[in-house]
Short mmCIF file of C-alpha atoms in Angstrom, two decimals:
data_model
loop_
_atom_site.label_atom_id
_atom_site.label_comp_id
_atom_site.label_asym_id
_atom_site.label_seq_id
_atom_site.Cartn_x
_atom_site.Cartn_y
_atom_site.Cartn_z
CA MET A 473 -24.67 -22.46 2.08
CA LYS A 474 -24.44 -19.03 3.51
CA LYS A 475 -21.65 -17.13 0.75
CA LYS A 476 -18.42 -17.02 2.25
CA PRO A 477 -16.50 -13.34 2.58
CA LEU A 478 -14.08 -12.81 -0.12
CA ALA A 479 -11.07 -12.02 3.15
CA LEU A 480 -11.86 -15.71 3.90
CA TRP A 481 -11.00 -16.75 0.29
CA ILE A 482 -8.07 -14.73 0.12
CA PHE A 483 -6.56 -16.07 3.83
CA THR A 484 -7.34 -19.57 2.84
CA GLY A 485 -5.13 -19.33 -1.04
CA LEU A 486 -2.65 -17.56 1.35
CA ALA A 487 -2.71 -20.38 3.49
CA LEU A 488 -2.45 -23.29 0.69
CA GLY A 489 0.14 -21.56 -0.93
CA ILE A 490 2.16 -21.36 1.75
CA VAL A 491 1.77 -25.37 2.32
CA ALA A 492 2.34 -26.05 -1.09
CA GLY A 493 5.51 -24.07 -1.18
CA MET A 494 6.66 -25.82 1.35
CA LEU A 495 5.59 -29.39 -0.22
CA LEU A 496 7.55 -27.85 -3.18
CA MET A 497 10.78 -27.01 -1.32
CA SER A 498 12.40 -29.73 -2.98
CA ARG A 499 11.38 -29.15 -6.48
CA PRO A 500 11.17 -24.90 -6.13
CA ASP A 501 11.61 -24.93 -10.35
CA ILE A 502 8.07 -26.15 -10.77
CA ALA A 503 6.78 -23.37 -8.43
CA GLU A 504 8.68 -20.94 -10.31
CA MET A 505 7.32 -22.24 -14.03
CA TYR A 506 4.15 -23.44 -13.38
CA ILE A 507 2.57 -21.62 -10.53
CA LYS A 508 4.33 -18.17 -10.63
CA PRO A 509 3.23 -17.38 -14.03
CA PHE A 510 -0.33 -16.89 -13.07
CA GLY A 511 0.81 -14.56 -10.10
CA THR A 512 2.47 -12.68 -12.12
CA LEU A 513 -0.71 -12.85 -14.77
CA PHE A 514 -2.97 -11.37 -11.87
CA LEU A 515 -0.47 -8.99 -10.94
CA ASN A 516 -0.54 -7.84 -14.40
CA LEU A 517 -3.97 -8.10 -14.60
CA LEU A 518 -4.47 -5.41 -11.25
CA LYS A 519 -1.28 -3.01 -13.02
CA PHE A 520 -3.43 -2.67 -15.83
CA ILE A 521 -6.79 -1.44 -14.39
CA VAL A 522 -5.45 0.53 -11.92
CA VAL A 523 -4.54 3.61 -13.70
CA PRO A 524 -8.42 3.83 -14.88
CA ILE A 525 -9.53 3.18 -11.35
CA VAL A 526 -7.73 5.87 -10.32
CA LEU A 527 -7.94 8.41 -12.77
CA PHE A 528 -11.71 7.79 -13.35
CA SER A 529 -12.27 7.83 -9.88
CA ILE A 530 -11.11 10.77 -8.99
CA MET A 531 -12.46 12.77 -11.55
CA ASN A 532 -16.41 11.47 -10.69
CA GLY A 533 -15.31 12.28 -7.16
CA VAL A 534 -14.41 15.30 -8.09
CA ILE A 535 -17.64 15.85 -10.34
CA SER A 536 -20.06 14.16 -7.68
CA MET A 537 -19.04 17.06 -5.22
CA LYS A 538 -20.17 19.54 -8.35
CA ASP A 539 -17.91 22.36 -5.79
CA ILE A 540 -14.24 23.36 -6.23
CA LYS A 541 -14.32 24.95 -2.90
CA LYS A 542 -15.79 21.71 -1.36
CA VAL A 543 -13.12 19.80 -3.88
CA GLY A 544 -10.39 22.19 -1.99
CA SER A 545 -11.45 21.84 1.56
CA ILE A 546 -11.78 18.20 1.97
CA GLY A 547 -8.51 17.50 -0.30
CA GLY A 548 -6.95 20.16 2.31
CA LYS A 549 -8.00 18.46 4.79
CA THR A 550 -7.31 15.12 3.83
CA VAL A 551 -3.07 15.91 3.25
CA ILE A 552 -2.85 17.58 6.54
CA TYR A 553 -4.16 14.49 7.92
CA TYR A 554 -1.97 12.21 5.69
CA MET A 555 1.03 14.38 6.75
CA CYS A 556 0.38 14.11 10.26
CA THR A 557 -0.31 9.86 9.99
CA THR A 558 3.33 9.63 8.00
CA PHE A 559 5.00 12.15 10.94
CA PHE A 560 3.70 9.27 13.33
CA ALA A 561 4.50 6.48 11.66
CA VAL A 562 8.29 7.63 10.85
CA THR A 563 8.80 9.04 14.03
CA MET A 564 7.38 5.87 16.04
CA GLY A 565 9.69 3.40 13.35
CA LEU A 566 12.52 5.00 14.69
CA LEU A 567 11.54 5.51 18.77
CA ILE A 568 11.52 1.52 17.98
CA ALA A 569 14.28 0.64 15.88
CA ASN A 570 16.35 3.17 18.61
CA LEU A 571 14.86 1.01 21.00
CA PHE A 572 15.64 -2.36 19.97
CA LYS A 573 18.84 -1.09 17.92
CA LYS A 574 21.54 -3.18 19.72
CA GLY A 575 20.25 -5.93 18.63
CA PHE A 576 20.81 -5.33 15.23
CA PRO A 577 24.08 -7.45 13.47
CA VAL A 578 27.57 -5.37 12.78
CA LEU A 579 28.95 -6.24 9.84
CA SER A 580 32.82 -7.39 9.63
CA THR A 581 33.64 -4.92 6.67
CA SER A 582 33.64 -1.41 6.60
CA SER A 583 34.21 -1.06 3.16
CA LEU A 584 31.34 -0.34 1.01
CA GLU A 585 31.08 3.28 0.28
CA TYR A 586 27.96 5.42 -1.03
CA THR A 587 27.73 9.12 -2.13
CA ALA A 588 23.40 9.81 -1.61
CA ALA A 589 22.11 11.63 -5.20
CA GLU A 590 21.14 14.95 -4.51
CA THR A 591 17.69 15.59 -3.64
CA PRO A 592 15.22 17.38 -5.94
CA SER A 593 14.62 20.39 -4.59
CA PHE A 594 10.53 21.82 -4.04
CA ILE A 595 10.24 23.32 -7.01
CA GLN A 596 11.95 20.99 -9.16
CA THR A 597 9.24 17.80 -7.31
CA LEU A 598 6.36 20.02 -7.82
CA ILE A 599 7.38 20.35 -11.39
CA GLY A 600 7.52 16.79 -11.72
CA ILE A 601 4.62 15.72 -11.19
CA PHE A 602 2.57 17.82 -13.27
CA PRO A 603 3.13 16.16 -16.99
CA SER A 604 3.73 17.28 -19.89
CA ASN A 605 1.51 15.09 -22.05
CA ILE A 606 -1.44 12.49 -21.19
CA ILE A 607 -0.24 9.46 -21.92
CA GLN A 608 3.42 9.05 -20.41
CA PRO A 609 1.83 9.24 -16.30
CA MET A 610 -0.40 6.23 -17.25
CA ALA A 611 2.00 4.62 -19.90
CA GLU A 612 4.45 4.91 -16.69
CA ALA A 613 1.68 4.26 -13.52
CA SER A 614 3.15 7.54 -12.27
CA MET A 615 0.53 8.01 -9.45
CA LEU A 616 0.99 11.28 -8.58
CA GLN A 617 0.86 12.73 -11.97
CA VAL A 618 -2.24 10.73 -12.97
CA ILE A 619 -4.09 12.34 -10.08
CA VAL A 620 -3.12 15.54 -11.33
CA VAL A 621 -4.54 14.81 -14.49
CA ALA A 622 -7.63 13.17 -12.99
CA LEU A 623 -8.41 16.48 -10.97
CA LEU A 624 -8.34 19.10 -14.11
CA PHE A 625 -10.30 16.95 -16.62
CA GLY A 626 -12.34 15.80 -13.10
CA PHE A 627 -13.08 19.70 -12.95
CA GLY A 628 -14.70 19.95 -16.64
CA THR A 629 -15.88 16.49 -17.55
CA ILE A 630 -18.93 13.89 -16.86
CA VAL A 631 -17.03 10.77 -16.42
CA ALA A 632 -19.25 8.30 -14.37
CA GLY A 633 -19.90 5.41 -17.07
CA ALA A 634 -16.55 5.31 -17.28
CA ASN A 635 -15.67 4.80 -13.67
CA ASP A 636 -18.81 2.24 -13.24
CA VAL A 637 -16.83 -0.18 -15.88
CA SER A 638 -13.68 0.65 -14.81
CA ILE A 639 -15.37 -0.89 -10.97
CA ALA A 640 -16.64 -3.70 -12.77
CA VAL A 641 -13.81 -4.92 -14.75
CA MET A 642 -11.73 -4.09 -11.25
CA SER A 643 -14.76 -6.45 -9.77
CA PHE A 644 -14.09 -9.69 -11.70
CA ILE A 645 -10.13 -9.25 -11.19
CA ILE A 646 -10.86 -8.87 -7.41
CA LYS A 647 -12.71 -12.04 -7.54
CA LEU A 648 -9.32 -13.49 -8.46
CA SER A 649 -7.78 -12.94 -5.62
CA PRO A 650 -7.72 -16.00 -4.01
CA ILE A 651 -6.23 -17.75 -6.83
CA GLY A 652 -3.50 -14.89 -7.83
CA VAL A 653 -2.37 -14.53 -3.85
CA PHE A 654 -1.76 -18.65 -4.25
CA CYS A 655 -0.01 -17.74 -7.18
CA LEU A 656 2.47 -15.36 -5.51
CA ILE A 657 2.98 -16.95 -2.43
CA THR A 658 4.05 -20.43 -3.41
CA PRO A 659 7.02 -19.59 -5.44
CA VAL A 660 8.54 -17.72 -2.90
CA VAL A 661 7.80 -20.40 -0.06
CA ALA A 662 9.20 -23.19 -2.46
CA ALA A 663 12.41 -21.00 -3.04
CA ASN A 664 13.17 -19.62 0.25
CA GLY A 665 11.30 -22.12 3.06
CA PRO A 666 11.49 -21.31 6.74
CA GLN A 667 14.51 -19.51 5.98
CA ILE A 668 13.00 -16.85 3.53
CA LEU A 669 13.40 -14.33 6.82
CA GLY A 670 16.79 -15.16 7.38
CA SER A 671 19.50 -12.78 9.65
CA LEU A 672 16.61 -9.88 8.85
CA ALA A 673 14.15 -11.69 11.17
CA PHE A 674 15.21 -9.00 13.61
CA VAL A 675 14.50 -6.31 12.19
CA LEU A 676 11.42 -7.45 10.98
CA LEU A 677 10.03 -7.95 13.59
CA VAL A 678 10.94 -4.26 14.58
CA ALA A 679 9.29 -2.95 12.19
CA TYR A 680 6.08 -5.09 12.63
CA ILE A 681 5.84 -4.09 16.36
CA GLY A 682 6.16 -0.54 14.75
CA TYR A 683 2.53 -1.30 12.49
CA ILE A 684 0.80 -2.99 15.36
CA LEU A 685 1.86 -0.05 17.84
CA HIS A 686 0.43 2.80 14.67
CA ALA A 687 -2.50 0.76 13.83
CA SER A 688 -3.56 0.01 17.18
CA LEU A 689 -3.07 3.71 18.38
CA VAL A 690 -3.30 6.41 15.71
CA TYR A 691 -5.85 4.42 13.12
CA SER A 692 -7.77 3.22 16.45
CA LEU A 693 -7.97 6.41 17.80
CA THR A 694 -8.77 7.39 14.57
CA VAL A 695 -11.93 6.10 13.55
CA LYS A 696 -13.04 5.54 17.29
CA SER A 697 -12.46 9.87 17.51
CA LEU A 698 -13.45 11.06 13.86
CA ALA A 699 -16.16 8.31 12.87
CA GLY A 700 -17.40 7.01 15.89
CA ILE A 701 -16.98 3.13 15.02
CA GLY A 702 -14.70 0.71 17.10
CA PRO A 703 -11.57 -0.43 16.39
CA LEU A 704 -12.35 -4.14 16.17
CA LYS A 705 -15.51 -3.52 14.26
CA PHE A 706 -13.24 -1.36 11.81
CA PHE A 707 -10.02 -3.98 11.92
CA LYS A 708 -12.36 -6.68 11.27
CA GLY A 709 -14.27 -4.52 8.40
CA MET A 710 -10.80 -3.85 6.64
CA ALA A 711 -10.33 -7.33 6.90
CA PRO A 712 -10.33 -8.19 2.97
CA ALA A 713 -9.04 -4.99 1.94
CA MET A 714 -5.89 -5.22 4.38
CA ILE A 715 -4.77 -8.84 3.80
CA MET A 716 -5.49 -8.44 0.23
CA ALA A 717 -2.78 -5.26 0.47
CA PHE A 718 -0.37 -7.54 2.54
CA SER A 719 -0.59 -10.86 0.21
CA SER A 720 -0.39 -8.45 -3.20
CA ALA A 721 2.64 -5.24 -1.55
CA SER A 722 0.77 -3.06 -3.19
CA SER A 723 -1.67 -0.48 -1.92
CA VAL A 724 -2.94 0.42 -4.55
CA GLY A 725 -3.77 -2.71 -5.86
CA ALA A 726 -5.87 -2.98 -3.08
CA ARG A 727 -7.75 0.06 -3.56
CA PRO A 728 -11.62 -0.83 -5.16
CA LEU A 729 -11.58 -3.73 -2.09
CA ASN A 730 -10.55 -0.81 0.20
CA LEU A 731 -13.51 1.77 -1.18
CA GLU A 732 -15.26 -1.12 -0.61
CA CYS A 733 -15.31 -1.14 2.94
CA ALA A 734 -15.50 2.54 3.39
CA GLU A 735 -18.50 2.27 1.71
CA LYS A 736 -20.02 -0.37 4.02
CA PHE A 737 -18.95 1.71 7.03
CA GLY A 738 -20.88 4.38 5.58
CA ALA A 739 -18.70 6.56 4.01
CA ARG A 740 -19.43 8.81 1.03
CA LYS A 741 -18.70 7.35 -2.17
CA GLU A 742 -17.79 10.66 -4.13
CA VAL A 743 -15.88 11.34 -1.04
CA ALA A 744 -14.31 7.97 -0.95
CA SER A 745 -13.40 7.68 -4.80
CA PHE A 746 -11.75 10.96 -4.16
CA VAL A 747 -9.77 10.37 -0.62
CA LEU A 748 -8.58 6.95 -1.07
CA PRO A 749 -6.88 7.00 -4.01
CA LEU A 750 -4.35 9.60 -2.49
CA GLY A 751 -4.03 7.48 0.20
CA ALA A 752 -2.75 4.75 -1.67
CA THR A 753 -0.28 6.76 -3.77
CA ILE A 754 0.77 9.45 -1.25
CA ASN A 755 0.00 8.16 2.82
CA MET A 756 2.38 4.81 2.85
CA ASP A 757 2.60 5.12 6.85
CA GLY A 758 3.99 1.23 6.62
CA THR A 759 6.63 2.48 4.11
CA ALA A 760 7.49 5.67 6.90
CA ILE A 761 7.60 3.52 9.64
CA TYR A 762 9.83 0.81 7.54
CA GLN A 763 12.60 3.81 6.11
CA GLY A 764 12.96 4.88 9.67
CA VAL A 765 13.61 1.51 11.05
CA CYS A 766 15.27 1.13 7.99
CA ALA A 767 18.08 3.99 8.35
CA VAL A 768 18.80 2.70 12.06
CA PHE A 769 19.19 -0.83 10.93
CA ILE A 770 21.60 0.19 8.77
CA ALA A 771 23.88 2.75 10.37
CA SER A 772 23.67 0.03 12.66
CA CYS A 773 25.60 -2.28 10.50
CA TYR A 774 28.60 -0.35 9.60
CA GLY A 775 29.05 0.61 13.34
CA ILE A 776 27.31 4.39 12.95
CA ASN A 777 25.30 6.01 15.59
CA LEU A 778 23.30 8.29 14.38
CA THR A 779 22.20 11.29 16.44
CA LEU A 780 18.64 12.29 16.72
CA SER A 781 19.26 15.36 14.73
CA GLN A 782 20.37 12.99 11.43
CA GLN A 783 18.07 10.36 12.36
#
C-alpha cells in the first residue's frame, strides 16, 4: 500500500480525538486521567527538542551561508517582510472586528478596573534579548535570546553534526504526532463538549474570518508573486505543518514539519533553517489578528467605543 502522508494521519488523530471526546462527555475524568497525560508527554517532548532545533538550525543556517554580509542581507529582508505581514494582519483584525462589533455582547457590569503595566522602552527590550548567561534562555525557552545565542555562536562554530542529531530526534517525535494530537484534543472535547465555544463563538468566528482572509490574500499573493507557486499547491504542500500547528497550538513545535515542507517546495536548506525559526518566534500573524479582534471585543463588552487612533 502506498504510504499515507503524515498530514492525513494527524487529521485522522484529530477527528478520532473529537469523536472520543464526545463519547466520554459523561465521564471526562477518564479522559483527564488516562488520555491527557500522554498528550502532555507529547508536548513535553516537543518542548524538549524545540530549543536545540532552533539553536542549531539557525547556527547551521548562518554557517552554511559562509558570508556575514549574506546573513545580514537575508536577515534584513526577512525582518522587513515579517513586519509587513504582521502590519497587514493586525490591520485586518481591527477592520474585521469593527465590521462585526455590533454582534459582540455588552456585559451588565462595568465595575472591573484595570491598570495597564508600563510598556518597556525600545532600549529595555533590546537589552532584554541579549542574555547574561547561556543556560537561562534555553532553560526558560526564551526564543529571542536563543536566536541571539545561535547567531553569535553560528559566526564562529561548525555544528552540522549537532543539527543533524536534533533533526533526527525531532523526526522521531513528529512520527508520534497523530497519537499526541488525539490525546490532546480528547480531554478538551470531553470536558467542554459542543459548548466549548460558548459565548465566545462569535468573536472566534470573526477571528477566523480574519485568518482565512489573511491566508487567502496576503500569503497567496506572496507565494504567487515571489515564488511562482499557486495558492492551492502551496496550502496543500504546507498542510502537515498547518495541521500540526493548529492541533498543538504551537508554531514553534510545528517548525520541523514547516522546514520539511518548505524544502519540498525548493527552498534552500540554509536559508530556510535561518528564516523559519525567526518566523516561528516573531512573525505571529494569527496572534496579531486575534489581538486586534480582542481589543475591539473587550472594549465593546464594557460599552467603550475605541477611536481609530486608540485602536
